PDB file of C-alpha atoms in Angstrom:
ATOM      1  CA  MET A   1     -77.096 -11.275  81.649  1.00 81.00           C
ATOM      2  CA  ASP A   2     -75.526 -13.855  83.960  1.00 87.00           C
ATOM      3  CA  LYS A   3     -78.141 -14.290  86.681  1.00 93.00           C
ATOM      4  CA  PRO A   4     -81.945 -14.219  87.021  1.00 96.00           C
ATOM      5  CA  GLU A   5     -83.686 -10.857  87.047  1.00 97.00           C
ATOM      6  CA  ILE A   6     -87.092 -10.359  88.662  1.00 97.00           C
ATOM      7  CA  SER A   7     -89.392  -7.456  87.893  1.00 97.00           C
ATOM      8  CA  GLY A   8     -92.949  -7.589  89.255  1.00 95.00           C
ATOM      9  CA  ASN A   9     -94.574 -10.767  87.995  1.00 96.00           C
ATOM     10  CA  THR A  10     -91.798 -11.543  85.505  1.00 98.00           C
ATOM     11  CA  ILE A  11     -88.532 -13.440  85.828  1.00 98.00           C
ATOM     12  CA  LYS A  12     -85.838 -13.508  83.155  1.00 97.00           C
ATOM     13  CA  ILE A  13     -83.106 -16.129  83.259  1.00 95.00           C
ATOM     14  CA  PRO A  14     -79.983 -16.702  81.186  1.00 92.00           C
ATOM     15  CA  PRO A  15     -80.400 -19.670  78.797  1.00 90.00           C
ATOM     16  CA  SER A  16     -79.121 -22.299  81.244  1.00 90.00           C
ATOM     17  CA  HIS A  17     -80.913 -25.200  82.917  1.00 90.00           C
ATOM     18  CA  LYS A  18     -79.205 -24.391  86.199  1.00 90.00           C
ATOM     19  CA  PHE A  19     -81.694 -21.552  86.728  1.00 94.00           C
ATOM     20  CA  LEU A  20     -84.769 -23.812  86.645  1.00 93.00           C
ATOM     21  CA  ALA A  21     -84.958 -23.775  90.437  1.00 93.00           C
ATOM     22  CA  ASP A  22     -85.007 -19.961  90.458  1.00 96.00           C
ATOM     23  CA  VAL A  23     -88.051 -19.973  88.175  1.00 97.00           C
ATOM     24  CA  ASP A  24     -89.733 -22.638  90.297  1.00 96.00           C
ATOM     25  CA  ASN A  25     -89.176 -20.723  93.544  1.00 96.00           C
ATOM     26  CA  PHE A  26     -90.516 -17.510  91.963  1.00 97.00           C
ATOM     27  CA  LEU A  27     -93.568 -19.289  90.535  1.00 97.00           C
ATOM     28  CA  GLU A  28     -94.395 -21.059  93.780  1.00 96.00           C
ATOM     29  CA  SER A  29     -94.106 -17.855  95.832  1.00 96.00           C
ATOM     30  CA  ILE A  30     -96.659 -16.170  93.562  1.00 96.00           C
ATOM     31  CA  LEU A  31     -99.036 -19.151  93.487  1.00 95.00           C
ATOM     32  CA  ARG A  32     -98.956 -19.360  97.301  1.00 94.00           C
ATOM     33  CA  GLU A  33    -100.154 -15.734  97.447  1.00 93.00           C
ATOM     34  CA  TYR A  34    -103.327 -16.899  95.701  1.00 91.00           C
ATOM     35  CA  LYS A  35    -103.752 -19.760  98.178  1.00 88.00           C
ATOM     36  CA  THR A  36    -103.469 -22.309  95.377  1.00 92.00           C
ATOM     37  CA  GLU A  37    -103.835 -25.997  96.317  1.00 94.00           C
ATOM     38  CA  ASP A  38    -100.560 -27.937  96.483  1.00 94.00           C
ATOM     39  CA  SER A  39    -101.672 -30.338  93.766  1.00 94.00           C
ATOM     40  CA  VAL A  40    -102.474 -27.468  91.381  1.00 96.00           C
ATOM     41  CA  ILE A  41     -99.199 -25.735  92.220  1.00 96.00           C
ATOM     42  CA  ALA A  42     -97.412 -28.968  91.298  1.00 97.00           C
ATOM     43  CA  ASP A  43     -99.265 -29.242  87.973  1.00 97.00           C
ATOM     44  CA  ILE A  44     -98.401 -25.645  87.034  1.00 98.00           C
ATOM     45  CA  ALA A  45     -94.811 -25.990  88.272  1.00 97.00           C
ATOM     46  CA  ILE A  46     -94.296 -29.212  86.289  1.00 97.00           C
ATOM     47  CA  SER A  47     -95.684 -27.534  83.159  1.00 98.00           C
ATOM     48  CA  VAL A  48     -93.595 -24.386  83.544  1.00 98.00           C
ATOM     49  CA  SER A  49     -90.457 -26.455  84.132  1.00 97.00           C
ATOM     50  CA  GLU A  50     -91.175 -28.297  80.868  1.00 97.00           C
ATOM     51  CA  LEU A  51     -91.605 -25.043  78.958  1.00 97.00           C
ATOM     52  CA  VAL A  52     -88.501 -23.452  80.468  1.00 96.00           C
ATOM     53  CA  ASN A  53     -86.451 -26.588  79.752  1.00 94.00           C
ATOM     54  CA  ASN A  54     -87.553 -26.411  76.112  1.00 93.00           C
ATOM     55  CA  ALA A  55     -87.047 -22.644  75.889  1.00 94.00           C
ATOM     56  CA  VAL A  56     -83.508 -22.896  77.261  1.00 92.00           C
ATOM     57  CA  THR A  57     -82.704 -25.679  74.798  1.00 86.00           C
ATOM     58  CA  HIS A  58     -84.137 -23.721  71.842  1.00 78.00           C
ATOM     59  CA  GLY A  59     -82.402 -20.525  72.939  1.00 74.00           C
ATOM     60  CA  ARG A  60     -79.093 -22.363  73.212  1.00 71.00           C
ATOM     61  CA  LYS A  61     -79.482 -23.911  69.766  1.00 71.00           C
ATOM     62  CA  ALA A  62     -79.981 -20.441  68.328  1.00 63.00           C
ATOM     63  CA  GLY A  63     -76.774 -19.469  70.096  1.00 66.00           C
ATOM     64  CA  ASN A  64     -77.891 -15.917  70.736  1.00 65.00           C
ATOM     65  CA  GLY A  65     -77.589 -16.052  74.525  1.00 75.00           C
ATOM     66  CA  ASN A  66     -80.874 -14.229  74.898  1.00 85.00           C
ATOM     67  CA  PRO A  67     -82.766 -14.736  78.150  1.00 92.00           C
ATOM     68  CA  VAL A  68     -85.844 -16.866  78.689  1.00 95.00           C
ATOM     69  CA  THR A  69     -88.736 -14.822  80.064  1.00 96.00           C
ATOM     70  CA  VAL A  70     -91.469 -16.195  82.325  1.00 98.00           C
ATOM     71  CA  GLU A  71     -94.481 -13.982  83.034  1.00 98.00           C
ATOM     72  CA  ILE A  72     -97.189 -14.945  85.521  1.00 97.00           C
ATOM     73  CA  ASN A  73    -100.654 -13.389  85.602  1.00 96.00           C
ATOM     74  CA  HIS A  74    -103.753 -13.995  87.696  1.00 94.00           C
ATOM     75  CA  GLN A  75    -107.224 -13.118  86.487  1.00 90.00           C
ATOM     76  CA  ASN A  76    -110.504 -14.186  88.042  1.00 89.00           C
ATOM     77  CA  ASN A  77    -109.803 -17.760  89.105  1.00 92.00           C
ATOM     78  CA  LYS A  78    -107.172 -18.546  86.511  1.00 96.00           C
ATOM     79  CA  ILE A  79    -103.403 -18.432  86.411  1.00 97.00           C
ATOM     80  CA  LYS A  80    -101.759 -17.666  83.096  1.00 97.00           C
ATOM     81  CA  VAL A  81     -98.045 -18.258  82.570  1.00 98.00           C
ATOM     82  CA  SER A  82     -96.200 -17.287  79.389  1.00 98.00           C
ATOM     83  CA  VAL A  83     -92.712 -18.556  78.576  1.00 97.00           C
ATOM     84  CA  THR A  84     -90.791 -16.791  75.802  1.00 96.00           C
ATOM     85  CA  ASP A  85     -87.498 -17.596  74.114  1.00 93.00           C
ATOM     86  CA  ASN A  86     -85.663 -16.083  71.175  1.00 89.00           C
ATOM     87  CA  GLY A  87     -84.777 -19.383  69.560  1.00 88.00           C
ATOM     88  CA  SER A  88     -85.473 -20.431  65.996  1.00 87.00           C
ATOM     89  CA  GLY A  89     -88.966 -21.783  66.692  1.00 89.00           C
ATOM     90  CA  PHE A  90     -90.420 -25.228  66.059  1.00 89.00           C
ATOM     91  CA  ASN A  91     -93.378 -26.886  64.393  1.00 90.00           C
ATOM     92  CA  PRO A  92     -95.610 -28.405  67.080  1.00 90.00           C
ATOM     93  CA  ASP A  93     -97.304 -30.560  64.431  1.00 91.00           C
ATOM     94  CA  GLU A  94     -94.011 -32.330  63.725  1.00 91.00           C
ATOM     95  CA  LEU A  95     -93.433 -33.570  67.259  1.00 92.00           C
ATOM     96  CA  ASP A  96     -93.306 -37.346  67.701  1.00 94.00           C
ATOM     97  CA  ASP A  97     -96.189 -39.028  69.515  1.00 96.00           C
ATOM     98  CA  PRO A  98     -94.655 -39.982  72.891  1.00 96.00           C
ATOM     99  CA  LEU A  99     -97.294 -42.700  73.350  1.00 96.00           C
ATOM    100  CA  ALA A 100     -96.344 -44.558  70.170  1.00 96.00           C
ATOM    101  CA  ASP A 101     -94.722 -47.934  70.877  1.00 95.00           C
ATOM    102  CA  GLU A 102     -91.480 -46.928  69.169  1.00 96.00           C
ATOM    103  CA  ASN A 103     -91.191 -43.777  71.320  1.00 96.00           C
ATOM    104  CA  LEU A 104     -92.335 -45.127  74.674  1.00 94.00           C
ATOM    105  CA  LEU A 105     -88.842 -45.760  76.053  1.00 94.00           C
ATOM    106  CA  LYS A 106     -87.226 -42.646  74.640  1.00 95.00           C
ATOM    107  CA  GLU A 107     -85.722 -40.488  77.374  1.00 92.00           C
ATOM    108  CA  VAL A 108     -86.969 -37.223  75.847  1.00 93.00           C
ATOM    109  CA  GLY A 109     -89.905 -35.941  73.809  1.00 94.00           C
ATOM    110  CA  ARG A 110     -92.869 -36.003  76.195  1.00 96.00           C
ATOM    111  CA  GLY A 111     -92.625 -32.500  77.759  1.00 96.00           C
ATOM    112  CA  LEU A 112     -95.263 -30.684  75.717  1.00 96.00           C
ATOM    113  CA  PHE A 113     -97.525 -33.735  75.870  1.00 97.00           C
ATOM    114  CA  ILE A 114     -97.424 -33.542  79.675  1.00 98.00           C
ATOM    115  CA  VAL A 115     -98.136 -29.791  79.612  1.00 98.00           C
ATOM    116  CA  ARG A 116    -101.187 -30.365  77.408  1.00 98.00           C
ATOM    117  CA  SER A 117    -102.372 -33.094  79.765  1.00 97.00           C
ATOM    118  CA  LEU A 118    -102.065 -30.992  82.933  1.00 98.00           C
ATOM    119  CA  MET A 119    -103.181 -27.519  81.802  1.00 98.00           C
ATOM    120  CA  ASP A 120    -106.617 -26.172  80.816  1.00 98.00           C
ATOM    121  CA  THR A 121    -105.289 -24.401  77.728  1.00 98.00           C
ATOM    122  CA  VAL A 122    -101.974 -24.274  75.855  1.00 98.00           C
ATOM    123  CA  ASP A 123    -101.352 -21.602  73.211  1.00 98.00           C
ATOM    124  CA  ILE A 124     -98.225 -21.771  71.040  1.00 97.00           C
ATOM    125  CA  GLN A 125     -96.997 -18.785  69.054  1.00 96.00           C
ATOM    126  CA  THR A 126     -93.793 -19.650  67.216  1.00 94.00           C
ATOM    127  CA  THR A 127     -91.755 -18.124  64.414  1.00 93.00           C
ATOM    128  CA  ASN A 128     -88.152 -18.481  63.292  1.00 89.00           C
ATOM    129  CA  GLN A 129     -87.301 -15.641  65.673  1.00 88.00           C
ATOM    130  CA  GLY A 130     -88.743 -17.037  68.853  1.00 91.00           C
ATOM    131  CA  THR A 131     -91.523 -18.850  70.654  1.00 94.00           C
ATOM    132  CA  THR A 132     -94.068 -17.883  73.287  1.00 96.00           C
ATOM    133  CA  ILE A 133     -96.108 -20.623  74.916  1.00 97.00           C
ATOM    134  CA  SER A 134     -98.931 -19.524  77.208  1.00 98.00           C
ATOM    135  CA  ILE A 135    -100.696 -21.893  79.574  1.00 98.00           C
ATOM    136  CA  THR A 136    -103.730 -21.373  81.784  1.00 98.00           C
ATOM    137  CA  LYS A 137    -105.003 -23.303  84.764  1.00 98.00           C
ATOM    138  CA  THR A 138    -108.023 -22.778  87.001  1.00 96.00           C
ATOM    139  CA  ILE A 139    -106.828 -22.513  90.589  1.00 91.00           C
ATOM    140  CA  GLN A 140    -110.095 -22.445  92.578  1.00 73.00           C
TER     141      GLN A 140
ATOM    142  CA  MET B   1     -83.002 -32.272  94.252  1.00 86.00           C
ATOM    143  CA  LYS B   2     -80.786 -33.961  96.826  1.00 90.00           C
ATOM    144  CA  LEU B   3     -79.698 -37.571  96.561  1.00 93.00           C
ATOM    145  CA  SER B   4     -78.618 -40.051  99.195  1.00 95.00           C
ATOM    146  CA  ASP B   5     -78.002 -43.775  98.921  1.00 94.00           C
ATOM    147  CA  ARG B   6     -77.672 -46.765 101.191  1.00 96.00           C
ATOM    148  CA  GLU B   7     -77.682 -50.544 100.987  1.00 95.00           C
ATOM    149  CA  GLN B   8     -80.290 -52.994 102.270  1.00 96.00           C
ATOM    150  CA  ASP B   9     -79.807 -56.766 101.926  1.00 94.00           C
ATOM    151  CA  GLY B  10     -77.338 -56.210  99.080  1.00 93.00           C
ATOM    152  CA  ILE B  11     -79.704 -53.916  97.166  1.00 96.00           C
ATOM    153  CA  VAL B  12     -78.816 -50.268  96.515  1.00 96.00           C
ATOM    154  CA  ILE B  13     -81.514 -47.873  97.703  1.00 97.00           C
ATOM    155  CA  LEU B  14     -81.439 -44.449  96.049  1.00 96.00           C
ATOM    156  CA  GLU B  15     -83.347 -41.744  97.917  1.00 95.00           C
ATOM    157  CA  PRO B  16     -83.844 -38.564  95.907  1.00 94.00           C
ATOM    158  CA  LYS B  17     -85.475 -35.680  97.753  1.00 94.00           C
ATOM    159  CA  GLY B  18     -87.218 -32.572  96.413  1.00 92.00           C
ATOM    160  CA  LYS B  19     -88.210 -31.912  92.821  1.00 92.00           C
ATOM    161  CA  ILE B  20     -86.667 -33.610  89.787  1.00 91.00           C
ATOM    162  CA  MET B  21     -86.896 -30.991  87.069  1.00 89.00           C
ATOM    163  CA  GLY B  22     -83.785 -31.166  84.915  1.00 83.00           C
ATOM    164  CA  GLY B  23     -80.333 -29.720  84.523  1.00 78.00           C
ATOM    165  CA  PRO B  24     -78.150 -30.668  87.495  1.00 83.00           C
ATOM    166  CA  ASP B  25     -80.673 -33.307  88.673  1.00 80.00           C
ATOM    167  CA  ALA B  26     -80.021 -35.548  85.672  1.00 76.00           C
ATOM    168  CA  THR B  27     -76.253 -35.267  86.068  1.00 83.00           C
ATOM    169  CA  LEU B  28     -76.417 -36.105  89.770  1.00 88.00           C
ATOM    170  CA  LEU B  29     -78.484 -39.264  89.263  1.00 84.00           C
ATOM    171  CA  ASN B  30     -76.577 -40.421  86.191  1.00 80.00           C
ATOM    172  CA  ASP B  31     -73.221 -39.988  87.931  1.00 88.00           C
ATOM    173  CA  LYS B  32     -74.468 -41.939  90.945  1.00 90.00           C
ATOM    174  CA  LEU B  33     -75.847 -44.702  88.737  1.00 83.00           C
ATOM    175  CA  HIS B  34     -72.564 -45.160  86.886  1.00 84.00           C
ATOM    176  CA  GLU B  35     -70.727 -45.172  90.218  1.00 91.00           C
ATOM    177  CA  ILE B  36     -73.044 -47.963  91.403  1.00 91.00           C
ATOM    178  CA  ILE B  37     -72.583 -50.059  88.244  1.00 87.00           C
ATOM    179  CA  GLU B  38     -68.809 -49.616  88.289  1.00 88.00           C
ATOM    180  CA  ALA B  39     -68.859 -50.853  91.880  1.00 91.00           C
ATOM    181  CA  GLY B  40     -70.500 -54.056  90.617  1.00 89.00           C
ATOM    182  CA  GLN B  41     -73.977 -53.339  91.968  1.00 92.00           C
ATOM    183  CA  LYS B  42     -76.813 -54.117  89.591  1.00 92.00           C
ATOM    184  CA  ARG B  43     -79.960 -54.194  91.699  1.00 96.00           C
ATOM    185  CA  VAL B  44     -81.408 -50.795  92.548  1.00 96.00           C
ATOM    186  CA  VAL B  45     -84.521 -49.451  94.251  1.00 97.00           C
ATOM    187  CA  ILE B  46     -85.448 -45.795  93.855  1.00 96.00           C
ATOM    188  CA  ASP B  47     -87.497 -44.586  96.821  1.00 97.00           C
ATOM    189  CA  LEU B  48     -89.734 -41.761  95.560  1.00 97.00           C
ATOM    190  CA  SER B  49     -91.441 -40.987  98.883  1.00 97.00           C
ATOM    191  CA  GLN B  50     -89.627 -37.672  99.270  1.00 96.00           C
ATOM    192  CA  VAL B  51     -89.932 -36.465  95.681  1.00 94.00           C
ATOM    193  CA  ASN B  52     -92.551 -33.701  95.538  1.00 92.00           C
ATOM    194  CA  TRP B  53     -92.873 -33.998  91.783  1.00 94.00           C
ATOM    195  CA  MET B  54     -90.912 -34.699  88.644  1.00 95.00           C
ATOM    196  CA  ASN B  55     -91.283 -33.590  85.049  1.00 95.00           C
ATOM    197  CA  SER B  56     -90.428 -35.334  81.781  1.00 96.00           C
ATOM    198  CA  THR B  57     -86.731 -35.012  82.586  1.00 93.00           C
ATOM    199  CA  GLY B  58     -87.350 -37.031  85.737  1.00 93.00           C
ATOM    200  CA  LEU B  59     -89.247 -39.656  83.746  1.00 95.00           C
ATOM    201  CA  GLY B  60     -86.339 -39.715  81.278  1.00 93.00           C
ATOM    202  CA  ILE B  61     -83.934 -40.320  84.158  1.00 91.00           C
ATOM    203  CA  LEU B  62     -86.041 -43.268  85.370  1.00 93.00           C
ATOM    204  CA  ILE B  63     -86.103 -44.732  81.843  1.00 94.00           C
ATOM    205  CA  SER B  64     -82.368 -44.199  81.439  1.00 91.00           C
ATOM    206  CA  THR B  65     -81.707 -45.863  84.805  1.00 91.00           C
ATOM    207  CA  LEU B  66     -83.892 -48.840  83.922  1.00 94.00           C
ATOM    208  CA  THR B  67     -82.271 -49.247  80.499  1.00 93.00           C
ATOM    209  CA  THR B  68     -78.714 -48.850  81.772  1.00 90.00           C
ATOM    210  CA  LEU B  69     -79.235 -51.381  84.553  1.00 92.00           C
ATOM    211  CA  ARG B  70     -80.894 -53.912  82.230  1.00 94.00           C
ATOM    212  CA  ASN B  71     -78.062 -53.499  79.721  1.00 93.00           C
ATOM    213  CA  ASN B  72     -75.720 -54.463  82.558  1.00 90.00           C
ATOM    214  CA  ASP B  73     -77.840 -57.480  83.605  1.00 92.00           C
ATOM    215  CA  GLY B  74     -79.345 -55.480  86.440  1.00 94.00           C
ATOM    216  CA  GLU B  75     -82.818 -54.367  87.424  1.00 95.00           C
ATOM    217  CA  LEU B  76     -84.622 -51.308  88.797  1.00 96.00           C
ATOM    218  CA  LYS B  77     -87.648 -51.211  91.069  1.00 97.00           C
ATOM    219  CA  LEU B  78     -89.564 -48.191  92.319  1.00 98.00           C
ATOM    220  CA  ALA B  79     -90.918 -47.775  95.847  1.00 98.00           C
ATOM    221  CA  ASN B  80     -93.355 -45.330  97.415  1.00 98.00           C
ATOM    222  CA  VAL B  81     -94.461 -43.779  94.134  1.00 97.00           C
ATOM    223  CA  THR B  82     -96.478 -40.692  95.071  1.00 95.00           C
ATOM    224  CA  GLU B  83     -99.909 -39.960  93.636  1.00 94.00           C
ATOM    225  CA  LYS B  84     -98.555 -37.110  91.494  1.00 95.00           C
ATOM    226  CA  ILE B  85     -95.782 -39.200  89.970  1.00 96.00           C
ATOM    227  CA  GLN B  86     -98.078 -42.194  89.448  1.00 96.00           C
ATOM    228  CA  SER B  87    -100.467 -39.933  87.581  1.00 96.00           C
ATOM    229  CA  LEU B  88     -97.631 -38.834  85.260  1.00 97.00           C
ATOM    230  CA  LEU B  89     -96.615 -42.471  84.701  1.00 97.00           C
ATOM    231  CA  VAL B  90    -100.214 -43.300  83.748  1.00 97.00           C
ATOM    232  CA  ILE B  91    -100.620 -40.253  81.449  1.00 96.00           C
ATOM    233  CA  THR B  92     -97.419 -41.170  79.600  1.00 97.00           C
ATOM    234  CA  LYS B  93     -98.253 -44.898  79.508  1.00 97.00           C
ATOM    235  CA  LEU B  94     -95.038 -45.643  81.406  1.00 97.00           C
ATOM    236  CA  ALA B  95     -96.738 -47.205  84.443  1.00 97.00           C
ATOM    237  CA  PRO B  96     -96.475 -50.798  83.103  1.00 97.00           C
ATOM    238  CA  VAL B  97     -92.805 -50.274  82.238  1.00 96.00           C
ATOM    239  CA  PHE B  98     -91.726 -50.029  85.894  1.00 97.00           C
ATOM    240  CA  ASP B  99     -92.077 -52.488  88.780  1.00 97.00           C
ATOM    241  CA  SER B 100     -93.580 -50.381  91.577  1.00 97.00           C
ATOM    242  CA  PHE B 101     -94.004 -51.338  95.235  1.00 98.00           C
ATOM    243  CA  ASP B 102     -95.726 -49.744  98.213  1.00 97.00           C
ATOM    244  CA  THR B 103     -92.644 -49.968 100.446  1.00 97.00           C
ATOM    245  CA  ILE B 104     -88.888 -50.290 100.151  1.00 98.00           C
ATOM    246  CA  ASP B 105     -89.045 -53.629 101.975  1.00 97.00           C
ATOM    247  CA  ASP B 106     -91.490 -54.983  99.396  1.00 98.00           C
ATOM    248  CA  ALA B 107     -89.259 -53.784  96.546  1.00 98.00           C
ATOM    249  CA  VAL B 108     -86.168 -55.363  98.106  1.00 97.00           C
ATOM    250  CA  LYS B 109     -88.006 -58.658  98.690  1.00 96.00           C
ATOM    251  CA  ALA B 110     -89.072 -58.679  95.032  1.00 96.00           C
ATOM    252  CA  PHE B 111     -85.428 -59.150  93.993  1.00 93.00           C
ATOM    253  CA  LYS B 112     -85.243 -62.494  95.802  1.00 77.00           C
TER     254      LYS B 112
END
């Protein structure tokens, strides 16, 4: 796989950060169909970009070249987005606190914290064979 | 993200436009910053009025810019911080780290 592939409400991208904009364009086009407010679109787009950034990084570390998959679903008044990679997983309990004084000026390490701050729910399923993070956000 | 730059009263004004989400965005800003420092410029304003949103990569770029400039006896100021970006700065407790101004003119004046 060397370029994004779209099928219905799912986009798969090669494990490269250069495809972040493709995911963002796909996500925004779907959210606009549901007449989502700009501010909510931004919150979801920021969160998905964080998850895709992490998924690409994890996928690259695993070195398997497998794609990152982003699936978007709408039910009732909620949007659910799931981001899946085939990396080696991580322990969310071992992440540094980005608000701690010693971490405040670090350039990285606050992505998942931001996602948790912006979304209604965040569900993390991770093993040593891959990770799926699902987020939900009320859009109306 | 697109990036343009100009000079006002001896201060470099960086004007990113679009969304700052990672990958090529970080490279673009970092390359420009090093170009500015190598040219002997140390005082920079980033105008955020045309940035729709940024994620943690964008915040990391701002921190990196601030740190790099300070390490070279320079300084960074932000102008026109949008509501969305300000909210991220508050959530992450980074708001007090940056000098923010309502306009570019105010940010430029603050260097004097």
